[in-house]
């Protein structure tokens, strides 16, 4: 009998990209004259200009080695993904630039070695659309409504905290991995 598939986004679903970004910023820019420490709880835009104004191009940060050194799993993600992996086929689906994607592969292999399948989409314009992935009959967990809307997944779950960029989702919303465990196991 084949397992049902769960497609899971990477940034802000499996890994805490906001914290890694602010840690990167606070480490590299702390000696700048106009520096004010970035607080991840104060973010209002996914380009990070609101809390990391000294970074000229936020997209480049996501491909930096130091960013991935700061990158941590979301609370409870490892243990629950491991349990889900026993019952479901897990596939990570993420969008990024080539430098970001190359480092994501290494990070996934190091921190989530039990997940063997991932689909990493290179998109230089960073259009939030995962419609190229066939998710028919699957469950899709992502923090971006446009990613969820663009797919043919049977069940679509908005994950995590509500931010200005993901407000307005009218479908299922699960705020943390503990509740994912309760709903899917």
XYZ file of C-alpha atoms in Angstrom, residues 5-184:
180
model
C 2.032 12.406 0.214
C 2.591 15.548 2.261
C 4.290 18.377 0.399
C 5.941 20.780 2.858
C 7.373 24.229 2.248
C 10.822 25.022 3.664
C 11.054 28.690 4.715
C 8.895 29.572 7.739
C 7.347 26.117 7.677
C 10.233 23.751 8.381
C 12.975 26.325 9.021
C 12.810 29.657 10.848
C 14.078 31.926 8.076
C 13.013 35.121 9.828
C 15.164 34.398 12.878
C 18.118 33.341 10.704
C 17.796 36.519 8.623
C 17.700 38.784 11.683
C 20.594 36.905 13.332
C 22.596 37.358 10.113
C 21.757 41.064 10.030
C 22.537 41.639 13.707
C 25.882 39.851 13.353
C 27.094 41.588 10.190
C 25.706 45.097 10.631
C 26.156 45.711 14.367
C 29.155 48.023 13.827
C 27.383 50.256 11.281
C 26.606 53.781 12.552
C 22.847 53.607 11.833
C 22.456 50.046 13.148
C 19.455 49.128 15.263
C 19.091 45.452 16.217
C 16.530 43.591 14.133
C 13.748 41.974 16.108
C 12.044 39.061 14.297
C 8.776 39.781 16.139
C 8.562 43.200 14.449
C 8.610 42.026 10.830
C 5.881 43.413 8.588
C 7.247 42.658 5.093
C 8.952 39.619 3.633
C 11.677 41.781 2.055
C 12.880 42.567 5.640
C 13.345 46.307 4.909
C 11.140 47.112 7.904
C 13.592 45.564 10.403
C 16.861 45.232 8.425
C 17.120 48.536 6.532
C 20.902 48.404 6.010
C 20.757 45.342 3.734
C 20.600 46.524 0.117
C 19.326 43.250 -1.413
C 17.530 40.850 0.905
C 17.293 38.077 -1.721
C 21.087 37.665 -1.680
C 21.075 36.988 2.074
C 19.118 33.770 1.522
C 22.084 32.361 -0.436
C 24.782 33.232 2.100
C 26.642 30.565 4.055
C 26.258 32.541 7.296
C 22.469 32.659 6.868
C 22.410 28.847 6.813
C 24.666 28.673 9.870
C 22.003 30.641 11.761
C 19.089 28.666 10.281
C 17.215 26.480 12.780
C 14.228 24.185 12.549
C 10.853 25.545 13.591
C 9.860 24.379 17.105
C 8.902 20.673 17.144
C 9.401 20.321 13.370
C 12.086 17.609 13.483
C 10.288 15.138 15.739
C 6.901 15.604 14.106
C 8.278 15.385 10.568
C 10.027 12.169 11.615
C 6.718 10.742 12.904
C 4.860 11.917 9.793
C 7.534 10.280 7.637
C 6.507 6.879 9.042
C 2.917 7.340 7.873
C 3.269 9.630 4.841
C 5.693 10.264 2.005
C 7.224 13.691 2.767
C 8.403 15.925 -0.078
C 9.895 19.360 0.613
C 8.907 21.945 -2.014
C 10.660 25.310 -1.983
C 11.392 28.284 -4.215
C 14.699 30.143 -4.226
C 17.569 31.546 -6.227
C 20.360 29.147 -7.305
C 22.657 29.974 -4.355
C 19.806 29.542 -1.884
C 18.670 26.245 -3.358
C 22.157 24.745 -3.462
C 22.573 25.441 0.248
C 19.045 24.245 1.110
C 19.902 20.819 -0.276
C 22.930 20.538 2.014
C 20.945 21.853 5.007
C 18.114 19.366 4.430
C 20.558 16.469 4.098
C 22.282 17.478 7.342
C 19.288 18.337 9.544
C 16.513 16.190 8.028
C 18.373 13.107 6.732
C 15.225 10.954 6.824
C 13.557 13.146 4.165
C 14.857 11.906 0.836
C 12.602 13.782 -1.571
C 12.571 17.482 -2.341
C 11.571 19.677 -5.231
C 13.485 22.934 -5.300
C 12.269 25.511 -7.787
C 14.651 28.125 -9.132
C 12.846 31.367 -9.791
C 14.907 34.513 -10.168
C 11.848 36.773 -9.953
C 10.755 34.887 -6.818
C 7.203 34.586 -8.102
C 5.347 32.734 -5.360
C 3.812 29.922 -7.372
C 4.314 26.180 -7.008
C 1.884 25.159 -9.744
C 4.644 23.289 -11.622
C 4.487 20.573 -8.939
C 1.756 17.957 -9.284
C 0.317 17.597 -5.760
C -2.857 15.770 -6.811
C -4.338 13.768 -3.901
C -1.693 15.212 -1.559
C -1.583 17.515 1.436
C 0.320 20.776 1.033
C 1.626 22.790 3.994
C 2.980 26.293 3.264
C 3.052 29.750 4.860
C 2.246 31.656 1.636
C -1.375 31.720 0.365
C -0.375 32.216 -3.292
C 1.665 29.003 -3.141
C -1.314 27.145 -1.711
C -3.779 28.618 -4.220
C -1.567 27.781 -7.201
C -1.505 24.024 -6.578
C -3.802 21.111 -7.214
C -3.255 19.641 -3.726
C -6.328 18.011 -2.253
C -5.784 19.563 1.189
C -4.070 22.933 1.601
C -2.866 24.103 5.004
C -1.566 27.587 5.777
C 1.173 27.115 8.376
C 2.463 29.348 11.133
C 1.909 32.833 12.425
C -0.218 35.273 10.522
C 1.847 38.040 8.914
C 0.856 40.874 6.565
C 1.880 38.749 3.538
C -0.300 35.768 4.459
C -3.426 37.454 5.839
C -6.713 36.697 4.182
C -6.324 32.943 3.708
C -9.794 31.504 4.087
C -8.796 27.847 4.108
C -7.361 25.663 6.843
C -4.747 27.297 9.075
C -2.523 25.420 11.522
C -0.176 27.639 13.556
C 2.467 25.139 14.745
C 3.897 21.649 14.391
C 2.185 20.297 17.523
C -1.190 21.017 15.931
C -0.001 19.506 12.628
C 0.765 16.359 14.606
C -2.716 16.399 16.184
C -4.457 16.843 12.801
C -2.382 14.454 10.658
